[in-house]
mmCIF file of C-alpha atoms and ligand atoms in Angstrom:
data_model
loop_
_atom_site.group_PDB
_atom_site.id
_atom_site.type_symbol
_atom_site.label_atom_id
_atom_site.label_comp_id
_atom_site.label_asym_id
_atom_site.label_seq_id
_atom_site.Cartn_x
_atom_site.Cartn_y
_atom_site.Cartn_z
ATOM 1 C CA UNK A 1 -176.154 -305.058 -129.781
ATOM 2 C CA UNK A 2 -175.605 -306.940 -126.614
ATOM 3 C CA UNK A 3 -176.299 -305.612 -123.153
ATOM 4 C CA UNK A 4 -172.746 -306.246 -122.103
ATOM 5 C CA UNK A 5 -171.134 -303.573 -120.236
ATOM 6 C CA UNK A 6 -167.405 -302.983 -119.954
ATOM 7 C CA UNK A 7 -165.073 -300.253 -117.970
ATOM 8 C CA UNK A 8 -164.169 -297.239 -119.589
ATOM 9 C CA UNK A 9 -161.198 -296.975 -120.619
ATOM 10 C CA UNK A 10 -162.152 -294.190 -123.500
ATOM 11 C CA UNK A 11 -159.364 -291.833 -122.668
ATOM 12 C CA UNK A 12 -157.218 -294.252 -121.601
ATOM 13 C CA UNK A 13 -154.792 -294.163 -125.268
ATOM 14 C CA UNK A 14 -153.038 -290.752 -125.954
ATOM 15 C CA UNK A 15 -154.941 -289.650 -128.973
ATOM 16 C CA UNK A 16 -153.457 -286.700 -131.916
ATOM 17 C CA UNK A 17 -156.555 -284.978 -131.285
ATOM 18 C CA UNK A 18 -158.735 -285.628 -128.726
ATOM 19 C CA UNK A 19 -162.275 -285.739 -130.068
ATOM 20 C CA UNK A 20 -164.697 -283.521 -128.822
ATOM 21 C CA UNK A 21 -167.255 -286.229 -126.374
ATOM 22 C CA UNK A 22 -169.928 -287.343 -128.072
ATOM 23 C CA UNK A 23 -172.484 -290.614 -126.863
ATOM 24 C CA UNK A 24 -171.931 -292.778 -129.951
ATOM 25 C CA UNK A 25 -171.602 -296.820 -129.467
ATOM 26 C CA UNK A 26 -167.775 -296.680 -127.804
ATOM 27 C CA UNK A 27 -169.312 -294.704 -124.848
ATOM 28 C CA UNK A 28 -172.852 -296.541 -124.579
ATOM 29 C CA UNK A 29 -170.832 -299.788 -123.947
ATOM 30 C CA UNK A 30 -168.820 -298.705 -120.913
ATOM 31 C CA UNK A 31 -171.467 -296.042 -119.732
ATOM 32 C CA UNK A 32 -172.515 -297.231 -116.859
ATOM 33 C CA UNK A 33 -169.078 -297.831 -114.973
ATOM 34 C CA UNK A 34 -168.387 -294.027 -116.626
ATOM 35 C CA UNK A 35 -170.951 -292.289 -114.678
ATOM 36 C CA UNK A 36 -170.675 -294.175 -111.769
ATOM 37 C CA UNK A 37 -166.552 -293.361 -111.403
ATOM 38 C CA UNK A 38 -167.215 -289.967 -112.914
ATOM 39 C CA UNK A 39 -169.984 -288.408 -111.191
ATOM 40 C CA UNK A 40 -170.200 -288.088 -107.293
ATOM 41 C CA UNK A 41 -173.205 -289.226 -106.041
ATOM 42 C CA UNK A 42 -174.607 -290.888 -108.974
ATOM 43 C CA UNK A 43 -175.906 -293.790 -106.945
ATOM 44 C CA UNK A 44 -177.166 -291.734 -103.453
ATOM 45 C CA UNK A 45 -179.211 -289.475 -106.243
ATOM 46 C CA UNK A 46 -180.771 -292.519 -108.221
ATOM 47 C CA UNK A 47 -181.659 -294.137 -104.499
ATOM 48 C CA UNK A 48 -183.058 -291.025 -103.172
ATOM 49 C CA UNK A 49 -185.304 -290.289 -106.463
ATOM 50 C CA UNK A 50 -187.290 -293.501 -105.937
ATOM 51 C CA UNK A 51 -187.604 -292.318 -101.897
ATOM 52 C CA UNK A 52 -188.671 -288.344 -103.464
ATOM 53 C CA UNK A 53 -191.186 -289.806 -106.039
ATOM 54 C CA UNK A 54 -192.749 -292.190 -103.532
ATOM 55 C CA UNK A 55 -193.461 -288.821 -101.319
ATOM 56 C CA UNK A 56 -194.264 -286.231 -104.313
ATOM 57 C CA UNK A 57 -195.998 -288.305 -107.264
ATOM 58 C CA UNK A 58 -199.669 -288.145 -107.468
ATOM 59 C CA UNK A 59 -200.904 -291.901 -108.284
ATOM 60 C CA UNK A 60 -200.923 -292.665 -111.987
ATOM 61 C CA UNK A 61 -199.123 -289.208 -113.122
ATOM 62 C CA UNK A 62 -196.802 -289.250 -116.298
ATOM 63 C CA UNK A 63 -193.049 -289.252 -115.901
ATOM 64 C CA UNK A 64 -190.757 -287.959 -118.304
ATOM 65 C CA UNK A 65 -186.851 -288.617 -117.844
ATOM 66 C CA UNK A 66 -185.124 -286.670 -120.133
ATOM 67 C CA UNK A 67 -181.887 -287.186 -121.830
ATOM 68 C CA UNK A 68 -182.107 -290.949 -120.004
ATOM 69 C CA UNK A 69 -178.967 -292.260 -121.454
ATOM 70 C CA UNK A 70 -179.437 -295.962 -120.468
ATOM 71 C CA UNK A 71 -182.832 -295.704 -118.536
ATOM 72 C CA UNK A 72 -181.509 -295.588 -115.069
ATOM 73 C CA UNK A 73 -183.810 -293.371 -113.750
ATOM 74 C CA UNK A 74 -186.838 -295.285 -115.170
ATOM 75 C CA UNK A 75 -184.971 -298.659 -113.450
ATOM 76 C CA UNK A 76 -184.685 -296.812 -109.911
ATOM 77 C CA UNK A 77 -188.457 -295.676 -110.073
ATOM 78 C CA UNK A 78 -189.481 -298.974 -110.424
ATOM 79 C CA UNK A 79 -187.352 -300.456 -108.205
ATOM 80 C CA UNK A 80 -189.281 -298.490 -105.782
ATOM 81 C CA UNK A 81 -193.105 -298.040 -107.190
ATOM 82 C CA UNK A 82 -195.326 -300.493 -108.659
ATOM 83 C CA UNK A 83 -196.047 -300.098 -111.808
ATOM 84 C CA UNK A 84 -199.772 -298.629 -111.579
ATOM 85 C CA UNK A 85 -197.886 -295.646 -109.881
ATOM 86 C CA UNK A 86 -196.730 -293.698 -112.865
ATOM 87 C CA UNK A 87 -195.938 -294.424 -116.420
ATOM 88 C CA UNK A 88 -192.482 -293.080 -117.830
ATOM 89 C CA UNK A 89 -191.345 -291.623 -121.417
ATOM 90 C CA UNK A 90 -187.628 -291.889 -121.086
ATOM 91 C CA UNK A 91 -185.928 -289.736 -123.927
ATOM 92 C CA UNK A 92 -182.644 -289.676 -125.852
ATOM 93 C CA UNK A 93 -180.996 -287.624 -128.259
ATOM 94 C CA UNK A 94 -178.438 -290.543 -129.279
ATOM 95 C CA UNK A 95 -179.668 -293.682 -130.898
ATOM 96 C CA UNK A 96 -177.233 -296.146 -129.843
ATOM 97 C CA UNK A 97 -178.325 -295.390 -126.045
ATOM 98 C CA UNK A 98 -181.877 -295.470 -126.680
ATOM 99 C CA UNK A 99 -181.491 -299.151 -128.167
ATOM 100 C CA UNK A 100 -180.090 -300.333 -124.730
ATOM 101 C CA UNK A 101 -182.106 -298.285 -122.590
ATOM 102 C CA UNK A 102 -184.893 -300.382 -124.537
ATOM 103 C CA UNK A 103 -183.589 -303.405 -124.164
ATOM 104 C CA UNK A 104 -183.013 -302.964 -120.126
ATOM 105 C CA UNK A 105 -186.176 -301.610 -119.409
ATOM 106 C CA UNK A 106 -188.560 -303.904 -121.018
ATOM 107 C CA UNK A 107 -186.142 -306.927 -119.388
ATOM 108 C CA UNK A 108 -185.857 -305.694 -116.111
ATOM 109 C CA UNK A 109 -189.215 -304.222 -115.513
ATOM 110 C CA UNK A 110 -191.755 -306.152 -118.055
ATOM 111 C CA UNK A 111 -194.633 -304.845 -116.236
ATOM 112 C CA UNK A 112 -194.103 -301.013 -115.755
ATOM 113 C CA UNK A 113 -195.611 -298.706 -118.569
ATOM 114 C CA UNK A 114 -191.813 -297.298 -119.699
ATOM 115 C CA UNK A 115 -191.688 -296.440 -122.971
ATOM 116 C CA UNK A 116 -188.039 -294.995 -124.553
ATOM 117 C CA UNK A 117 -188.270 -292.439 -127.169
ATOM 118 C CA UNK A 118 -185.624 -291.005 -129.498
ATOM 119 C CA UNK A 119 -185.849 -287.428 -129.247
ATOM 120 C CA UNK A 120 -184.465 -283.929 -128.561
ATOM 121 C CA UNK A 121 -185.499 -282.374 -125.482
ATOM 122 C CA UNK A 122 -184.942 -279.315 -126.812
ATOM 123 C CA UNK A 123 -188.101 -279.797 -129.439
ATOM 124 C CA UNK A 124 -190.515 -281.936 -127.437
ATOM 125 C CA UNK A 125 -194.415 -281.533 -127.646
ATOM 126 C CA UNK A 126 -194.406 -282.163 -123.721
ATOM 127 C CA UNK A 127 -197.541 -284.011 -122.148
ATOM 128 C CA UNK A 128 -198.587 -282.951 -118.942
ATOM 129 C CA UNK A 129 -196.512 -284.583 -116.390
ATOM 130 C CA UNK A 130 -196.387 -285.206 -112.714
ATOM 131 C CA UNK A 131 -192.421 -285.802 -112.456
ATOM 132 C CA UNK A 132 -189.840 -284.300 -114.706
ATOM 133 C CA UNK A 133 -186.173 -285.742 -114.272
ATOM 134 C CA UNK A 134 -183.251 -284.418 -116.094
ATOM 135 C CA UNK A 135 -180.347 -286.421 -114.666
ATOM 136 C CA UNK A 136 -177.118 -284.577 -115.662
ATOM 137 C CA UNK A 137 -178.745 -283.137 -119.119
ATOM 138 C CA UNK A 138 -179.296 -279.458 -119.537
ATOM 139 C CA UNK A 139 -175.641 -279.450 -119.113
ATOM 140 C CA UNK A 140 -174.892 -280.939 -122.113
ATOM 141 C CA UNK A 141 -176.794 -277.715 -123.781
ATOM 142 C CA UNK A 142 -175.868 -274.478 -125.577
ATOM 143 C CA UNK A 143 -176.102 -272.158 -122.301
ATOM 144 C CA UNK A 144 -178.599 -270.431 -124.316
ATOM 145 C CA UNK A 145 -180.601 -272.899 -124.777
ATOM 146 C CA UNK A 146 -181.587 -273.710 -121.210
ATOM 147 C CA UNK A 147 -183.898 -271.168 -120.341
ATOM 148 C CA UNK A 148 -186.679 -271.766 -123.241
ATOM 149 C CA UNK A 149 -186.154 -275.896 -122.402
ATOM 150 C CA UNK A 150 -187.113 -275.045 -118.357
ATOM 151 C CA UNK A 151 -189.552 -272.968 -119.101
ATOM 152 C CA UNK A 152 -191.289 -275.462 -121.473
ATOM 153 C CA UNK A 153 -190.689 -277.793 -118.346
ATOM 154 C CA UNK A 154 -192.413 -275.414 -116.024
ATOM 155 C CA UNK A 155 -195.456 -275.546 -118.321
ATOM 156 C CA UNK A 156 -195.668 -279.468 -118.730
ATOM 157 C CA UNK A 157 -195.977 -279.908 -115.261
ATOM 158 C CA UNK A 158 -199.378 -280.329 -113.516
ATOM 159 C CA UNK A 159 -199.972 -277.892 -110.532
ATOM 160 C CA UNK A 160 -198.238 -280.376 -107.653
ATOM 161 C CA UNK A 161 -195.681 -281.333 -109.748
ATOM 162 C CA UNK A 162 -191.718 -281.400 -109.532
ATOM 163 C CA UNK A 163 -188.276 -281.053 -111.247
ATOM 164 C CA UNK A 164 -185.746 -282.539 -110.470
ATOM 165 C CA UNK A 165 -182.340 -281.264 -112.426
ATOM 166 C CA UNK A 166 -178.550 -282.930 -111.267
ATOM 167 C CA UNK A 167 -176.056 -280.950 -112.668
ATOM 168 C CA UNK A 168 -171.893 -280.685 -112.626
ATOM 169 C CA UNK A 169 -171.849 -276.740 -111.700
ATOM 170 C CA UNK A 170 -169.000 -274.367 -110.897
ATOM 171 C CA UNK A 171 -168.836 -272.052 -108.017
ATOM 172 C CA UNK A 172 -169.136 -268.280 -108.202
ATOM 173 C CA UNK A 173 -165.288 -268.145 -106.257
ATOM 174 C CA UNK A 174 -162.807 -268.777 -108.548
ATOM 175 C CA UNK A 175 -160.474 -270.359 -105.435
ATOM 176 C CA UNK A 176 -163.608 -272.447 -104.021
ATOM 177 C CA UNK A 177 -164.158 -273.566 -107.920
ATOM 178 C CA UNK A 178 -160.084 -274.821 -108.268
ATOM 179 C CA UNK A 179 -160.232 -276.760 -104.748
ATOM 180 C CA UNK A 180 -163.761 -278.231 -106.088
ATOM 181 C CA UNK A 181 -162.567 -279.319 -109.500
ATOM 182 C CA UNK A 182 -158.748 -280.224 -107.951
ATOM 183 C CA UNK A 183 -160.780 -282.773 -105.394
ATOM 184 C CA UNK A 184 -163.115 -283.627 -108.178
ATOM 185 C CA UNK A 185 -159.592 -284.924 -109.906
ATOM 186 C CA UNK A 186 -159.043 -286.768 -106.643
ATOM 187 C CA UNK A 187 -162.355 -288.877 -106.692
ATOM 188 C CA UNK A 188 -161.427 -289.879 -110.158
ATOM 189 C CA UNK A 189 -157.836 -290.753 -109.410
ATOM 190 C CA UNK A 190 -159.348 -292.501 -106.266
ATOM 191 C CA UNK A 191 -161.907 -294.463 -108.911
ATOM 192 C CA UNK A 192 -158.709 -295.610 -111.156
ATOM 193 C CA UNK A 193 -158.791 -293.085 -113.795
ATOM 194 C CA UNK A 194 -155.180 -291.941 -114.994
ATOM 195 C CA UNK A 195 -153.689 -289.017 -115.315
ATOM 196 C CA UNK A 196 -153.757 -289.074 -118.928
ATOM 197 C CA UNK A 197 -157.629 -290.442 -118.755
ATOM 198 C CA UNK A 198 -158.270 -287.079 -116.538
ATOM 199 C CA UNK A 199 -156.664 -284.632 -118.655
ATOM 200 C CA UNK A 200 -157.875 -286.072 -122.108
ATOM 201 C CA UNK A 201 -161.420 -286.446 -120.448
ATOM 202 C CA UNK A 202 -161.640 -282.854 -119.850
ATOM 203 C CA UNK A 203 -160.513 -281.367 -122.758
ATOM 204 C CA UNK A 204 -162.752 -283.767 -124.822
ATOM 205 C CA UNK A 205 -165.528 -281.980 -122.892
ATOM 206 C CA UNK A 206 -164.576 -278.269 -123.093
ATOM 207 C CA UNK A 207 -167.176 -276.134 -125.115
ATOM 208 C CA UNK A 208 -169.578 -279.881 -124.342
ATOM 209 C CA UNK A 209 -170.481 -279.388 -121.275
ATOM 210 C CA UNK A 210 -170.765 -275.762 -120.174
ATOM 211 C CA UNK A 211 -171.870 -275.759 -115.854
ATOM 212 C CA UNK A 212 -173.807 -273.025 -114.749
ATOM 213 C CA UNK A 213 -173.505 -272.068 -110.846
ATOM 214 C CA UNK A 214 -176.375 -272.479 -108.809
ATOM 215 C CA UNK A 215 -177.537 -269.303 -108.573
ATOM 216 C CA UNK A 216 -177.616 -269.124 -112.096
ATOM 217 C CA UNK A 217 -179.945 -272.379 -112.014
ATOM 218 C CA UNK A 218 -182.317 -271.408 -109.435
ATOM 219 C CA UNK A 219 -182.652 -268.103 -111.252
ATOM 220 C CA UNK A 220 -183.499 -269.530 -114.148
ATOM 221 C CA UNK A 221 -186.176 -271.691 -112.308
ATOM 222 C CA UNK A 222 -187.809 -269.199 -110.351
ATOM 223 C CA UNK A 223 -187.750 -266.862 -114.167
ATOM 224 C CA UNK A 224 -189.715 -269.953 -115.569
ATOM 225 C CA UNK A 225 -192.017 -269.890 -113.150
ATOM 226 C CA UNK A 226 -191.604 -272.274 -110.514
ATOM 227 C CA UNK A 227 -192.841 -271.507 -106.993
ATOM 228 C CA UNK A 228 -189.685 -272.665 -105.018
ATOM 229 C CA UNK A 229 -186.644 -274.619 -105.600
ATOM 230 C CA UNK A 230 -183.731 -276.045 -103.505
ATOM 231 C CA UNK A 231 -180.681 -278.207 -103.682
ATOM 232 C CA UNK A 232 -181.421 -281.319 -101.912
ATOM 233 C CA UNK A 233 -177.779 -282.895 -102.664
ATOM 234 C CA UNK A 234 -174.043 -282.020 -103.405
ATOM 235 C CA UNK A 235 -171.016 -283.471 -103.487
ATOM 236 C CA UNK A 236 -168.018 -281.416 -104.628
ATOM 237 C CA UNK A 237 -169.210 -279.535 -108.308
ATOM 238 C CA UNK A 238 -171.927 -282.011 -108.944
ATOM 239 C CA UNK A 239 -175.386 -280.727 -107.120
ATOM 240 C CA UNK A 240 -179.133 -282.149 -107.184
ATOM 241 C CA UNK A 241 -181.685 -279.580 -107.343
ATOM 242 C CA UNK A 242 -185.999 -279.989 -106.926
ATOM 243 C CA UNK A 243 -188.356 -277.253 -107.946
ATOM 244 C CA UNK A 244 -191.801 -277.103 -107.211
ATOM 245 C CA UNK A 245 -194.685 -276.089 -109.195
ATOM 246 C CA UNK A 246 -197.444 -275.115 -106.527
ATOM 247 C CA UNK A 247 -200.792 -277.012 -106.623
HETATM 248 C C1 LIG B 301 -178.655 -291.172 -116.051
HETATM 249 N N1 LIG B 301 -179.804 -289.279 -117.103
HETATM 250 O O1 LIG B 301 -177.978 -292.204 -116.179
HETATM 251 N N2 LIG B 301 -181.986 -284.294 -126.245
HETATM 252 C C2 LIG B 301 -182.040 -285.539 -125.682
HETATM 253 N N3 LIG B 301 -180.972 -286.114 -125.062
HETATM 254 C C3 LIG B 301 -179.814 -285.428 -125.032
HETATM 255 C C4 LIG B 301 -179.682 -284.143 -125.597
HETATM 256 C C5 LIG B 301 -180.829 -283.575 -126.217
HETATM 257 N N4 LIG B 301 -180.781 -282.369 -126.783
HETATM 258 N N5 LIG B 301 -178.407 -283.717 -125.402
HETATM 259 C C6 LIG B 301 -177.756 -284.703 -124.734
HETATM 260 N N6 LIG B 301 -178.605 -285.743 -124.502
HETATM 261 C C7 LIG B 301 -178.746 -290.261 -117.271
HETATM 262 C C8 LIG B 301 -177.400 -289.649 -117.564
HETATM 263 S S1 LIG B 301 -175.968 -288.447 -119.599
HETATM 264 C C9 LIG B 301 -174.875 -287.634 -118.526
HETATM 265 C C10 LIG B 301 -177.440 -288.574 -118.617
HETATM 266 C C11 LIG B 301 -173.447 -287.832 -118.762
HETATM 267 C C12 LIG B 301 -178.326 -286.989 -123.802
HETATM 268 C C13 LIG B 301 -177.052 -287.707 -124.218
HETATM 269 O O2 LIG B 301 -177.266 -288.491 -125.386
HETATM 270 C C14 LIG B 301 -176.750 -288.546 -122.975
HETATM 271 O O3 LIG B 301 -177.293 -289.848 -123.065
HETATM 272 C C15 LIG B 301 -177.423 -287.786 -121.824
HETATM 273 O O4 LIG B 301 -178.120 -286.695 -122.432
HETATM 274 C C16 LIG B 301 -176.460 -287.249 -120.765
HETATM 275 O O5 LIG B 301 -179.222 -290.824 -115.016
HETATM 276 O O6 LIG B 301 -173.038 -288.538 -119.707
HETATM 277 O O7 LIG B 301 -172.605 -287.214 -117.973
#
C-alpha cells in the first residue's frame, strides 16, 4: 500500500446506515488530515511531547506508544532526540495502520530503534518502560476496561517514569459539556467538515468512543498507583494529562 495520504471525506456521502467507526484501510488513507481537523491540539500536543520527553526521559529508557495509529508519536520523539535517547515499541490493534506506521518510521527515521508491533494494549506483556504514551487511545475502550490497562501501565513503568494519556472527555456540567461539544462542532465546521460529515461522524462513534471526565481519569490514576498527575493541556473536550510514577 502506498504512503499516499488523502482528505477525509469518510462521512462526507449520506449513508442507509452509518457504520459504527472502525480503523480499516478507508480511514488509514485519509488519517492524518482526520486527526489533525478533528482533534484540537493534535499538533501543540505532538510538539510539546518531544519538549516533555527531552526534560523527563532517563537516557536509553524504553518507550512504548500505544494504540500509535500511524507512528506519529514515535516521528515527533525523534524529531526531537537522537536516537541513542530511547528506543520505541509503537503498538496497534489494526493491521492496515501498523503497515504504514512501518513504512513511515523506518523511512523517516532509519536510524532510531522504533519498532511497530501489532497488538492489543489491552493484553500486552509490558517491558519496563521509561515513557508510556497513549495518544487518544483508552478512549476507544470498554469503560471497563480502563482501569486494569492503567494499572498494568503503572506497573511497567520504572520508578521516574511518566504517562502521558490525551483524551476527548466530557465535563461533569451538563451546560459546560453542550457549549464544549457545540464549539467543538465549530472547529470542525471551521476545518471544512459539513454538516452532514458532523452529524454522521458522531453517530458512527456513539457506543466507540465512550469520554470519561477528568476527574474520573485522575481517579483512576491515582487508584493505579501513580504518585501525582495533572493536565498539562486542553482545548475545548479534548485534554492532555501526565502522571508521575515517583523515583
Ligand atoms: C496519534 N496515537 O496519531 N489495542 C491497540 N490499539 C488500539 C486498540 C487496542 N485495544 N483499540 C484501538 N486502538 C495516535 C492516534 S487513534 C485516535 C490514536 C483517533 C487503536 C486504533 O486502531 C487507532 O489506530 C488508535 O488506537 C486510536 O497520536 O483515531 O481518534
Amino acid at each position: 500500500m502506498s504512503n499516499a495520504s488523502y482528505r477525509d471525506a469518510v462521512f462526507s456521502t449520506p449513508l442507509d446506515r452509518v457504520a459504527r467507526f472502525s480503523f480499516d484501510e478507508q480511514v488509514v488513507s485519509c488519517f492524518p488530515d482526520m486527526i489533525r481537523r478533528s482533534v484540537p491540539g493534535y499538533g501543540q500536543i505532538l510538539g510539546m511531547l518531544g519538549e516533555i520527553a527531552a526534560r523527563h526521559l532517563r537516557h536509553g529508557a524504553h518507550v512504548y506508544d500505544l494504540g500509535c495509529s500511524l507512528g506519529a508519536v514515535g516521528l515527533a520523539l525523534a524529531g526531537r532526540l537522537p536516537p541513542e535517547a530511547f528506543h520505541l515499541s509503537a503498538v496497534d490493534l489494526s493491521p492496515a495502520m501498523v503497515e504504514r506506521a512501518r513504512n513511515t518510521l523506518a523511512e523517516e527515521c532509519p536510524n532510531h530503534a522504533m519498532e511497530v508491533v501489532e497488538g492489543d494494549i489491552r493484553h500486552l506483556d509490558y517491558q519496563p518502560s521509561g515513557l508510556i504514551v497513549l495518544n487518544f487511545t483508552l478512549q476507544f475502550l470498554a469503560p471497563e476496561e480502563r482501569d486494569a490497562v492503567i494499572s498494568a501501565l503503572y506497573h511497567a513503568l520504572e520508578p521516574g517514569g511518566i504517562l502521558i494519556l490525551s483524551e476527548k472527555i466530557v465535563a461533569n456540567d451538563e451546560q459546560d459539556n453542550a457549549w464544549l461539544v457545540e464549539r467543538y462542532h465549530d472547529f470542525k465546521r471551521a476545518n471544512g467538515y459539513s454538516e452532514l460529515e458532523i452529524s454522521q461522524k458522531r453517530t458512527a462513534l456513539e457506543n466507540v468512543l465512550i469520554p470519561d471526565t477528568l476527574d474520573a481519569h485522575h481517579a483512576r490514576l491515582s487508584g493505579a498507583g501513580f504518585d501525582r498527575s495533572l493536565t498539562w493541556f486542553q482545548y475545548l473536550n479534548f485534554a492532555s494529562i501526565i502522571a508521575f510514577k515517583d523515583a
